[in-house]
XYZ file of C-alpha atoms in Angstrom:
697
model
C -34.546 -9.278 3.441
C -31.290 -11.159 3.111
C -28.984 -11.576 6.088
C -26.560 -8.656 5.697
C -22.806 -9.061 5.445
C -20.921 -7.506 8.371
C -19.807 -3.972 7.595
C -16.138 -3.291 7.351
C -14.858 -0.462 9.594
C -14.621 2.841 7.761
C -11.250 4.432 7.474
C -10.745 7.984 8.569
C -7.922 10.288 7.730
C -6.635 13.788 8.260
C -7.752 16.599 5.984
C -5.256 17.483 3.282
C -3.782 13.993 3.076
C -5.933 12.325 0.409
C -3.278 9.739 -0.336
C -2.842 8.586 3.234
C -5.528 7.446 5.609
C -4.985 6.316 9.191
C -7.228 4.651 11.700
C -6.686 4.959 15.415
C -8.012 2.828 18.259
C -7.125 0.739 21.276
C -4.163 -1.562 20.675
C -5.462 -5.115 20.275
C -2.618 -6.975 18.608
C -1.360 -8.850 21.660
C 0.581 -7.827 24.789
C 0.933 -4.095 25.263
C 4.331 -3.184 23.788
C 4.601 -0.229 26.177
C 3.707 -2.203 29.317
C 6.487 -2.483 31.923
C 8.192 -5.865 32.230
C 6.805 -8.235 34.844
C 8.278 -7.811 38.312
C 9.725 -11.097 39.502
C 10.718 -9.816 42.951
C 7.385 -10.488 44.646
C 7.017 -13.826 42.893
C 10.490 -14.923 43.866
C 9.976 -13.935 47.513
C 6.731 -15.949 47.681
C 8.259 -18.943 45.884
C 11.286 -18.878 48.172
C 9.047 -18.782 51.241
C 7.147 -21.849 50.068
C 10.311 -23.701 49.093
C 11.711 -23.144 52.580
C 8.430 -24.444 53.972
C 9.025 -27.699 52.110
C 7.325 -27.160 48.736
C 9.110 -28.125 45.547
C 10.008 -25.080 43.378
C 7.512 -26.237 40.730
C 4.703 -26.445 43.259
C 5.763 -23.178 44.894
C 5.593 -21.432 41.524
C 2.159 -22.934 40.862
C 0.953 -21.810 44.269
C 2.085 -18.223 43.623
C 0.354 -18.191 40.250
C -2.794 -19.393 41.988
C -2.640 -16.793 44.752
C -1.378 -13.925 42.657
C 0.448 -10.919 44.063
C -0.479 -7.820 45.967
C -1.656 -6.015 42.853
C -2.061 -9.017 40.562
C -5.093 -11.271 40.418
C -4.168 -14.942 40.560
C -5.712 -17.983 38.949
C -7.935 -18.613 41.955
C -9.411 -15.122 41.766
C -10.077 -15.471 38.018
C -11.641 -18.884 38.612
C -13.824 -17.423 41.385
C -15.078 -14.731 38.986
C -15.780 -17.376 36.332
C -17.797 -19.404 38.835
C -19.622 -16.284 40.058
C -20.690 -15.350 36.527
C -21.864 -18.878 35.890
C -24.021 -18.847 39.020
C -25.377 -15.423 38.170
C -26.452 -16.560 34.690
C -28.279 -19.588 36.031
C -29.905 -17.597 38.853
C -31.141 -14.843 36.498
C -32.590 -16.730 33.500
C -35.196 -19.329 32.669
C -35.996 -21.033 29.351
C -39.608 -19.870 28.851
C -38.790 -16.737 26.840
C -40.020 -17.934 23.476
C -43.115 -19.555 24.981
C -43.983 -16.334 26.796
C -43.530 -14.239 23.683
C -45.716 -16.627 21.664
C -48.369 -16.547 24.401
C -48.359 -12.760 24.475
C -48.815 -12.579 20.675
C -51.569 -15.192 20.830
C -53.449 -13.428 23.637
C -53.217 -10.124 21.810
C -54.456 -11.686 18.547
C -57.409 -13.347 20.319
C -58.303 -10.097 22.108
C -58.313 -8.078 18.894
C -60.356 -10.754 17.167
C -62.909 -10.731 20.002
C -63.265 -6.953 19.634
C -63.864 -7.298 15.921
C -66.400 -10.132 16.372
C -68.287 -8.075 18.956
C -68.793 -5.381 16.320
C -69.975 -7.890 13.680
C -73.651 -8.942 13.969
C -73.850 -11.902 11.553
C -74.296 -15.530 12.621
C -70.828 -16.498 11.430
C -69.396 -14.019 13.907
C -71.240 -15.781 16.730
C -69.878 -19.138 15.588
C -66.362 -17.615 15.468
C -66.808 -16.334 18.994
C -67.612 -19.850 20.121
C -64.530 -21.167 18.342
C -62.290 -18.505 19.880
C -63.767 -19.069 23.339
C -63.168 -22.813 23.270
C -59.416 -22.713 22.511
C -57.383 -25.268 24.529
C -55.222 -23.917 27.371
C -52.061 -25.258 25.771
C -50.306 -22.525 23.766
C -49.086 -24.971 21.128
C -52.518 -26.578 20.768
C -54.226 -23.143 20.510
C -51.775 -22.002 17.812
C -52.308 -25.233 15.899
C -56.121 -24.973 16.124
C -56.044 -21.417 14.759
C -53.928 -22.410 11.750
C -57.066 -22.654 9.534
C -59.032 -19.871 11.255
C -60.294 -17.035 9.037
C -59.276 -13.906 10.897
C -61.603 -10.929 10.632
C -59.295 -8.467 12.427
C -56.282 -7.417 10.296
C -54.202 -6.700 13.445
C -55.115 -10.084 14.911
C -54.096 -11.839 11.689
C -50.822 -9.917 11.713
C -50.040 -10.958 15.303
C -50.787 -14.583 14.456
C -48.443 -14.462 11.455
C -45.808 -12.984 13.758
C -46.019 -16.129 15.858
C -45.081 -18.312 12.888
C -42.373 -15.856 11.831
C -40.976 -15.708 15.381
C -40.892 -19.499 15.702
C -39.027 -19.880 12.407
C -36.482 -17.199 13.295
C -35.945 -18.622 16.785
C -35.407 -22.156 15.446
C -32.846 -20.864 12.947
C -31.235 -18.618 15.588
C -30.580 -21.732 17.672
C -28.283 -23.071 14.958
C -27.078 -19.824 13.328
C -26.392 -16.969 15.755
C -27.899 -13.640 14.677
C -30.505 -15.187 12.326
C -33.412 -13.942 14.457
C -32.510 -10.330 13.838
C -31.316 -10.843 10.267
C -34.597 -12.452 9.140
C -36.920 -9.963 10.819
C -39.392 -8.886 8.161
C -38.117 -11.531 5.783
C -39.917 -12.154 2.521
C -40.899 -15.465 0.969
C -37.835 -15.157 -1.228
C -35.614 -14.865 1.868
C -37.218 -17.958 3.350
C -36.601 -19.863 0.129
C -32.929 -18.880 0.328
C -32.805 -20.269 3.883
C -34.353 -23.556 2.735
C -31.834 -23.763 -0.113
C -28.925 -23.062 2.263
C -30.074 -25.795 4.651
C -30.422 -28.284 1.848
C -26.972 -27.508 0.403
C -25.421 -27.506 3.875
C -26.760 -30.956 4.682
C -25.536 -32.303 1.343
C -22.051 -30.816 1.991
C -21.849 -32.391 5.488
C -23.101 -35.764 4.285
C -20.533 -35.799 1.478
C -17.839 -34.928 4.022
C -19.051 -37.770 6.284
C -18.690 -40.186 3.379
C -15.027 -39.191 3.088
C -15.358 -37.401 -0.220
C -13.118 -34.469 -1.157
C -15.404 -31.534 -0.407
C -13.005 -28.678 -1.168
C -14.743 -27.545 -4.339
C -18.170 -28.236 -2.885
C -17.316 -26.094 0.159
C -16.045 -23.234 -2.030
C -19.259 -23.341 -4.068
C -21.332 -23.436 -0.899
C -19.563 -20.381 0.550
C -19.824 -18.485 -2.749
C -23.583 -19.001 -2.742
C -24.411 -18.910 0.969
C -21.419 -17.186 2.588
C -23.505 -14.257 3.829
C -25.156 -16.640 6.334
C -21.712 -17.190 7.928
C -20.119 -13.836 8.841
C -17.284 -15.592 10.679
C -16.140 -16.806 7.205
C -14.850 -20.359 7.965
C -11.862 -21.313 5.836
C -12.785 -24.972 5.299
C -15.314 -27.629 6.133
C -13.653 -28.431 9.463
C -13.936 -24.841 10.708
C -17.551 -24.726 9.527
C -18.220 -27.976 11.377
C -16.611 -26.694 14.587
C -18.743 -23.544 14.756
C -21.985 -25.276 13.756
C -21.473 -28.226 16.113
C -20.710 -26.037 19.123
C -23.885 -24.064 18.532
C -26.005 -27.142 17.863
C -24.686 -28.914 20.957
C -25.579 -25.861 23.052
C -29.099 -25.943 21.518
C -29.396 -29.601 22.487
C -28.250 -28.869 26.041
C -30.858 -26.133 26.239
C -33.505 -28.638 25.145
C -32.223 -31.120 27.731
C -32.549 -28.419 30.397
C -36.251 -27.947 29.705
C -39.043 -29.854 31.388
C -40.806 -32.527 29.371
C -43.857 -30.279 29.121
C -41.761 -27.467 27.711
C -40.164 -29.786 25.159
C -43.563 -31.110 24.045
C -44.913 -27.571 23.636
C -41.853 -26.539 21.681
C -42.063 -29.525 19.335
C -45.712 -28.818 18.628
C -45.079 -25.125 18.041
C -42.157 -25.899 15.659
C -44.683 -27.435 13.247
C -46.265 -23.979 12.863
C -43.039 -22.145 12.020
C -42.768 -20.509 8.604
C -42.018 -23.186 6.080
C -44.091 -25.641 8.076
C -42.759 -29.070 9.017
C -40.114 -28.798 6.275
C -37.979 -26.365 8.307
C -38.027 -28.593 11.383
C -37.116 -31.626 9.252
C -34.145 -29.806 7.671
C -32.898 -28.720 11.114
C -33.265 -32.216 12.550
C -31.293 -33.584 9.607
C -28.612 -30.968 10.278
C -28.440 -31.927 13.969
C -28.009 -35.576 13.061
C -25.164 -34.813 10.632
C -23.401 -32.638 13.197
C -23.699 -35.228 15.966
C -22.219 -37.924 13.780
C -19.331 -35.700 12.653
C -18.620 -34.169 16.063
C -19.543 -36.815 18.658
C -17.052 -35.299 21.127
C -19.228 -32.235 21.723
C -21.407 -32.237 24.842
C -24.758 -33.313 23.398
C -26.139 -34.784 26.616
C -25.504 -32.085 29.213
C -28.127 -29.958 30.896
C -28.364 -26.982 33.274
C -30.780 -25.936 35.998
C -32.054 -22.375 35.475
C -33.715 -20.817 38.507
C -34.268 -17.201 37.401
C -37.196 -15.252 36.051
C -35.761 -13.555 32.983
C -37.038 -15.525 30.023
C -34.706 -16.586 27.257
C -35.686 -17.119 23.690
C -34.435 -20.184 21.846
C -31.565 -18.334 20.182
C -30.591 -16.320 23.224
C -30.864 -19.406 25.398
C -28.518 -21.283 23.078
C -26.098 -18.368 23.329
C -26.278 -18.571 27.129
C -25.561 -22.306 26.995
C -22.579 -21.560 24.789
C -21.418 -18.972 27.312
C -21.795 -21.533 30.080
C -19.719 -23.980 28.061
C -17.081 -21.279 27.588
C -17.066 -20.642 31.328
C -16.698 -24.356 32.052
C -13.769 -24.548 29.657
C -12.171 -21.477 31.235
C -12.627 -23.017 34.705
C -10.740 -26.101 33.568
C -7.974 -24.022 31.966
C -7.591 -21.875 35.081
C -7.537 -24.940 37.334
C -4.293 -26.125 35.618
C -5.154 -29.553 37.056
C -4.607 -31.621 33.915
C -1.274 -33.165 32.824
C 1.005 -30.781 30.970
C -1.024 -27.704 31.962
C 0.487 -24.337 31.055
C -0.932 -20.862 31.422
C -0.563 -20.488 27.672
C -3.589 -22.817 27.478
C -5.920 -20.108 28.802
C -8.058 -18.709 25.951
C -7.509 -14.979 26.411
C -10.123 -14.020 23.815
C -12.822 -16.051 25.572
C -11.687 -14.768 28.968
C -11.910 -11.169 27.741
C -15.343 -11.791 26.242
C -16.701 -13.390 29.441
C -14.995 -11.378 32.190
C -13.699 -8.239 30.439
C -10.279 -7.148 29.127
C -8.863 -6.662 32.634
C -9.197 -10.356 33.332
C -7.387 -11.182 30.098
C -4.587 -8.797 31.039
C -4.257 -10.510 34.438
C -4.095 -13.965 32.819
C -1.556 -12.749 30.228
C 0.584 -11.260 33.002
C 0.505 -14.549 34.931
C 1.593 -16.372 31.772
C 4.428 -13.904 31.296
C 5.423 -14.414 34.940
C 5.512 -18.165 34.463
C 7.594 -17.829 31.337
C 9.936 -15.290 32.891
C 10.459 -17.456 35.974
C 11.373 -20.407 33.768
C 13.640 -18.390 31.483
C 15.212 -15.886 33.917
C 17.607 -18.336 35.513
C 15.881 -18.296 38.908
C 14.874 -21.941 38.462
C 17.143 -24.625 37.072
C 17.111 -28.404 36.972
C 19.430 -30.482 39.103
C 21.065 -33.732 38.112
C 17.887 -35.534 39.140
C 15.861 -33.503 36.623
C 13.882 -31.691 39.328
C 13.450 -27.910 39.392
C 15.308 -26.073 42.141
C 16.158 -22.513 43.106
C 19.286 -21.441 41.271
C 22.221 -19.634 42.960
C 20.973 -16.468 41.276
C 17.596 -16.945 42.955
C 19.242 -17.609 46.298
C 21.179 -14.375 46.062
C 18.082 -12.408 45.162
C 16.120 -13.972 48.044
C 18.933 -13.362 50.451
C 19.166 -9.756 49.423
C 15.453 -9.246 50.055
C 15.631 -11.006 53.430
C 18.703 -8.995 54.440
C 16.910 -5.773 53.561
C 13.999 -6.813 55.753
C 16.423 -7.655 58.568
C 18.109 -4.301 58.270
C 14.785 -2.503 58.383
C 13.807 -4.351 61.535
C 17.150 -3.599 63.116
C 17.069 0.088 62.302
C 13.400 0.629 62.956
C 13.174 2.872 59.912
C 13.015 2.613 56.150
C 15.988 3.231 53.919
C 18.876 1.468 52.249
C 21.556 2.425 54.788
C 20.753 1.083 58.220
C 24.065 1.071 60.112
C 26.977 3.269 59.212
C 30.663 3.565 60.119
C 33.471 5.784 58.914
C 35.909 4.466 56.368
C 38.747 4.795 58.816
C 37.224 2.067 60.979
C 38.161 -0.638 58.497
C 40.230 -1.539 55.476
C 39.253 -1.374 51.841
C 37.520 -4.436 50.449
C 38.241 -3.627 46.802
C 34.590 -3.078 45.987
C 32.782 0.217 45.472
C 29.210 1.451 45.408
C 27.319 4.638 44.469
C 27.562 7.465 46.963
C 24.486 8.307 49.012
C 23.766 11.140 51.399
C 25.583 10.642 54.725
C 28.421 8.433 53.395
C 31.818 9.060 55.009
C 33.758 6.357 53.170
C 36.574 7.563 50.896
C 35.833 8.201 47.228
C 36.861 5.662 44.620
C 38.530 8.231 42.342
C 39.140 6.014 39.252
C 35.558 4.763 39.231
C 34.144 8.283 39.799
C 36.125 9.821 36.938
C 35.351 6.878 34.634
C 31.625 7.312 35.305
C 31.810 10.994 34.395
C 33.724 10.330 31.166
C 31.317 7.598 30.077
C 28.322 9.779 30.827
C 29.633 12.718 28.810
C 30.692 10.472 25.916
C 27.136 9.180 25.715
C 25.818 12.486 24.326
C 24.704 15.945 25.437
C 22.873 16.036 28.725
C 22.473 18.316 31.676
C 25.317 18.325 34.167
C 25.075 20.159 37.478
C 22.257 22.317 36.186
C 23.881 23.280 32.867
C 24.669 21.842 29.442
C 27.456 19.314 29.018
C 30.741 20.973 28.080
C 32.100 20.590 24.587
C 35.727 21.116 25.698
C 38.083 18.352 26.803
C 37.392 18.968 30.470
C 35.613 16.386 32.613
C 32.897 17.672 34.923
C 31.617 15.579 37.801
C 28.004 15.127 38.790
C 26.627 13.630 41.982
C 25.510 10.459 40.241
C 29.135 9.820 39.106
C 30.513 9.485 42.609
C 31.347 6.057 44.028
C 32.794 5.317 47.459
C 35.056 2.499 48.596
C 33.591 -0.248 50.728
C 35.546 -1.119 53.867
C 35.745 -4.216 56.030
C 36.841 -4.616 59.594
C 40.417 -5.650 60.038
C 39.388 -8.624 62.179
C 38.127 -11.634 60.295
C 35.574 -13.999 61.828
C 34.922 -17.698 61.634
C 31.150 -17.981 62.079
C 29.308 -21.177 62.907
C 25.513 -20.928 62.727
C 23.896 -23.958 64.348
C 20.208 -24.360 63.563
C 17.921 -26.878 65.190
C 16.368 -29.106 62.487
C 14.372 -31.368 64.801
C 10.725 -31.958 63.927
C 9.498 -29.671 66.713
C 10.865 -26.698 64.754
C 8.539 -27.516 61.858
C 5.667 -28.557 64.049
C 5.670 -25.245 65.963
C 6.006 -22.988 62.879
C 9.735 -22.191 63.353
C 11.005 -23.995 60.235
C 10.714 -21.178 57.724
C 11.952 -18.358 60.067
C 14.997 -20.516 60.780
C 15.749 -20.905 57.088
C 15.171 -17.206 56.368
C 17.600 -16.344 59.139
C 20.291 -18.609 57.750
C 19.836 -17.239 54.240
C 19.986 -13.627 55.465
C 23.202 -14.197 57.384
C 24.712 -16.161 54.505
C 23.905 -13.336 52.087
C 25.359 -10.681 54.393
C 28.647 -12.523 54.830
C 28.992 -13.534 51.181
C 28.235 -10.029 49.886
C 29.637 -7.635 52.526
C 32.068 -9.622 54.714
C 33.723 -11.833 52.161
C 36.770 -12.362 54.409
C 34.670 -14.113 57.060
C 34.199 -17.882 56.992
C 30.602 -19.033 57.560
C 29.576 -22.615 58.209
C 25.932 -23.675 58.417
C 25.276 -26.660 60.649
C 21.902 -28.297 61.050
C 21.421 -30.521 64.079
C 18.511 -32.872 64.534
C 19.028 -36.505 65.497
C 22.498 -35.953 64.152
C 24.305 -32.901 62.800
C 25.786 -32.136 59.391
C 27.371 -29.241 57.568
C 25.061 -27.900 54.921
C 25.298 -25.556 51.965
C 22.676 -22.814 51.940
C 20.878 -24.476 49.028
C 20.617 -27.727 51.005
C 19.349 -25.995 54.107
C 16.687 -23.934 52.354
C 15.414 -27.010 50.521
C 15.496 -29.271 53.595
C 12.229 -31.063 54.268
C 11.004 -31.490 57.829
C 11.294 -35.150 58.863
C 9.898 -36.931 61.900
C 13.145 -37.524 63.748
C 13.559 -37.818 67.492
C 16.647 -36.098 68.776
C 18.369 -32.736 69.193
C 22.083 -33.458 68.828
C 23.738 -30.264 70.031
C 26.836 -32.299 70.927
C 27.467 -33.286 67.285
C 26.736 -29.742 66.109
C 29.336 -28.281 68.486
C 31.882 -30.872 67.389
C 31.510 -29.662 63.781
C 31.589 -25.995 64.871
C 34.842 -26.454 66.818
C 36.390 -28.189 63.821
C 35.454 -25.166 61.758
C 37.055 -22.776 64.282
C 40.317 -24.789 64.330
C 40.535 -24.563 60.590
C 40.634 -20.746 60.909
C 43.024 -20.144 63.790
C 43.620 -16.484 62.974
C 39.891 -15.591 62.795
C 37.589 -14.507 65.612
C 35.252 -17.476 66.386
C 31.538 -16.555 66.500
C 29.094 -19.259 67.640
C 25.357 -18.688 67.018
C 22.924 -21.403 68.153
C 19.197 -21.395 67.248
C 17.182 -24.048 69.101
C 13.822 -24.808 70.699
C 14.776 -27.848 72.781
C 17.263 -29.375 75.158
C 19.872 -31.844 73.852
C 18.375 -35.353 73.658
C 21.002 -37.175 71.549
C 24.776 -37.370 71.214
C 27.463 -39.216 69.292
C 28.821 -42.383 70.864
C 32.460 -43.453 70.695
C 31.902 -45.366 67.492
C 29.970 -42.578 65.825
C 26.564 -44.039 66.586
C 23.756 -41.725 67.635
C 22.492 -42.234 71.164
C 19.005 -40.901 71.973
C 17.272 -40.523 75.330
C 14.259 -38.561 76.487
C 14.122 -36.950 78.992
C 17.686 -35.769 78.300
C 20.280 -38.151 79.717
C 22.971 -36.628 81.984
C 25.675 -38.061 79.751
C 24.159 -36.231 76.718
C 24.131 -32.990 78.704
C 27.711 -33.521 79.911
C 29.053 -34.101 76.406
C 27.239 -31.023 75.079
C 28.610 -28.852 77.875
C 32.110 -30.171 77.311
C 32.071 -29.227 73.610
C 30.550 -25.844 74.423
C 33.396 -25.127 76.859
C 35.789 -26.255 74.126
C 34.330 -23.495 71.893
C 34.925 -20.977 74.692
C 38.569 -22.084 75.038
C 38.964 -21.423 71.295
C 37.776 -17.865 72.029
C 34.258 -18.193 70.560
C 31.677 -15.559 71.415
C 28.519 -17.562 71.959
C 24.906 -16.445 71.578
C 21.895 -18.712 72.099
C 18.652 -17.882 70.355
C 15.961 -19.593 72.387
C 12.626 -20.208 70.608
C 9.501 -21.016 72.574
C 8.361 -20.396 76.130
C 9.419 -23.630 77.838
C 10.633 -22.635 81.355
C 12.858 -25.706 81.607
C 14.572 -24.884 78.307
C 15.015 -21.283 79.420
C 16.740 -22.316 82.660
C 18.958 -24.808 80.845
C 20.138 -22.370 78.194
C 20.726 -19.614 80.738
C 22.962 -22.043 82.628
C 24.921 -22.925 79.474
C 25.386 -19.249 78.569
C 26.740 -18.401 82.047
C 29.331 -21.209 81.822
C 30.865 -19.740 78.665
C 30.195 -16.027 79.304
C 27.718 -16.034 76.435
C 24.349 -14.414 76.047
C 20.784 -15.514 75.444
C 18.270 -13.880 73.136
C 14.603 -14.963 73.106
C 13.283 -13.235 69.948
C 9.875 -13.385 68.435
C 9.867 -15.465 65.238
C 9.558 -12.389 63.028
C 12.646 -10.858 64.678
C 14.830 -13.960 64.627
C 16.740 -12.866 61.543
C 17.395 -9.388 62.939
C 18.563 -10.871 66.228
C 21.023 -13.291 64.616
C 22.423 -10.789 62.157
C 22.702 -8.145 64.854
C 24.517 -10.525 67.162
C 26.971 -11.403 64.409
C 27.656 -7.765 63.637
C 28.203 -6.909 67.263
C 30.343 -9.956 68.036
C 32.904 -9.093 65.358
C 32.841 -5.313 65.638
C 33.588 -2.662 68.256
C 31.026 -4.182 70.596
C 32.946 -7.467 70.739
C 36.265 -8.115 72.408
C 38.361 -5.040 72.278
C 35.352 -2.816 71.805
C 34.746 0.386 73.734
C 34.201 0.122 77.467
C 30.622 -0.499 78.413
C 29.710 -1.855 74.992
C 27.289 -4.776 75.202
C 28.677 -7.949 73.616
C 26.609 -8.825 70.591
C 25.120 -5.358 70.313
C 23.570 -4.281 67.013
C 25.672 -1.129 66.579
C 28.958 -2.826 65.953
C 29.447 -3.151 62.214
C 27.871 -1.196 59.378
C 26.626 -2.800 56.184
C 24.878 -1.752 53.042
C 21.639 -3.149 51.678
C 20.570 -1.798 48.312
């Protein structure tokens, strides 16, 4: 029986439509066109966190893709599943399947022959019994010795012929997947066709190796023998690729066997149908493939420790699967130069781990592409990736929302609220939500209603849209005016950038706090002037992008004196604004600026360093600054020192947990410039969190 061509799927159609037939099934043409777009919010939050911890944006993006998200498997999880499947295959299988099957057929043939000989009473039967009883223990040697034996039992003869048939099909199945099943019950004519195919194939490959133009020869070969190759290669190179991969896997399977197993197999191969000629043709094929595809893994081996026997063809398939898994592991590692997630073979991943794994890998690739193309990452003048202003705004918004949630102790977009009469209009508006008391923005509200009705018929307030010239309002049309307090503030946020902040895990919370406050002021309190000042061995004014990307450096010194000098300069530049001084630190001042601008360092803190810091702090108080210290850590000496400083300037001290640092700083800012600050209601605590409402949405 000839190897059958693969059947084409039958088309089905609806009754009564003879001219039109449709076929329905799972969409398999690429990414799901109905799938929602990838959500960059979680990825951006994680990347921002790592960047603030000192990672480069490129590395931070890679780390997120490795970890994955809350509901998204990452590269590490996919690689773990690849490794687990590889271990499971090796732990389940061994390579004795064909040998066991041959032994079973041989034992059954010998048993049936013994039964027949026991019934026969002639002398020749006794001699045959002696011959059967003296078979060597080696399976291959026993099969070879029985090659000239005259079987008396028809069933025994049939089982013995099955051994030769099985060996031939297994040897072919090693090189041509599916041949074992296709040649079951094959006739002599089918075997002759196989011999002819092998001869023509070797001639084609040898001509190709000589550099000859084999286009016509390949076409003739496929016309005559194409049913042996259901994958339908388009040219000699594609044919070579598929054959070499399979042959290399067969060689690795052979390398994985013991020497005894290889010797048995070689001896048995001589008994396969076609005799030694089949083995010679296959050896010639292997030599041609090795010379044309030397880059394949011809020398590898595996250690199988299981008990489920594999036949030669199935074992070769398992070795191919193992090679696929190894290639997937390398692709998922992304450890080679120029690695991209587009390199991951989704078809192989789906075949080995299932379609869900391929969907996860495709989503990660889409995330990577979206992050690169969305404008969240851009390249600076030095060519390095960095977080763009757009990304900083998005991160700040997320951090501010988290801060507001912590301050309010409840979920929701609106966390603190004030009436519109408590401030002046900022010129901005936002959609109305339940509980708003701000005045309506009438032009925006009416414009929204007109645009909605002009877009087409829809339901308005429970009924159809009017067709007359009247404009009807709906709740979603309403916008309210944002208001700002009449008093502007000049805010100086001083953050300790000494190495102890990074060493004790305070580096990222400090940066998150600065970004949250920066976002709040830039988006809701645009009239306020914020200056970010980092003070380590020396102090400097920093943009938010510089601060969030700042790497921790081993520097001795906490120069509060220099930081306060810069803060007071900022306050003097805004004489009509309310000064607000916020200081985040975990250590006492240990350095100061000398008369010539040189940094002077001393530990333990020198009295002169302390005196200069106190003098500048009192200068801030004379400028009217409301001062709040945010003390990090549990050092009793630091606590006493900061309490003393706060009392000298009528300031306050907050000792927040790291997770609450952002809420503490933002709350202090809101209270310092609102009703709880100077001029606030009697009994209001300075720096309270109730002072100024803001919107996070």
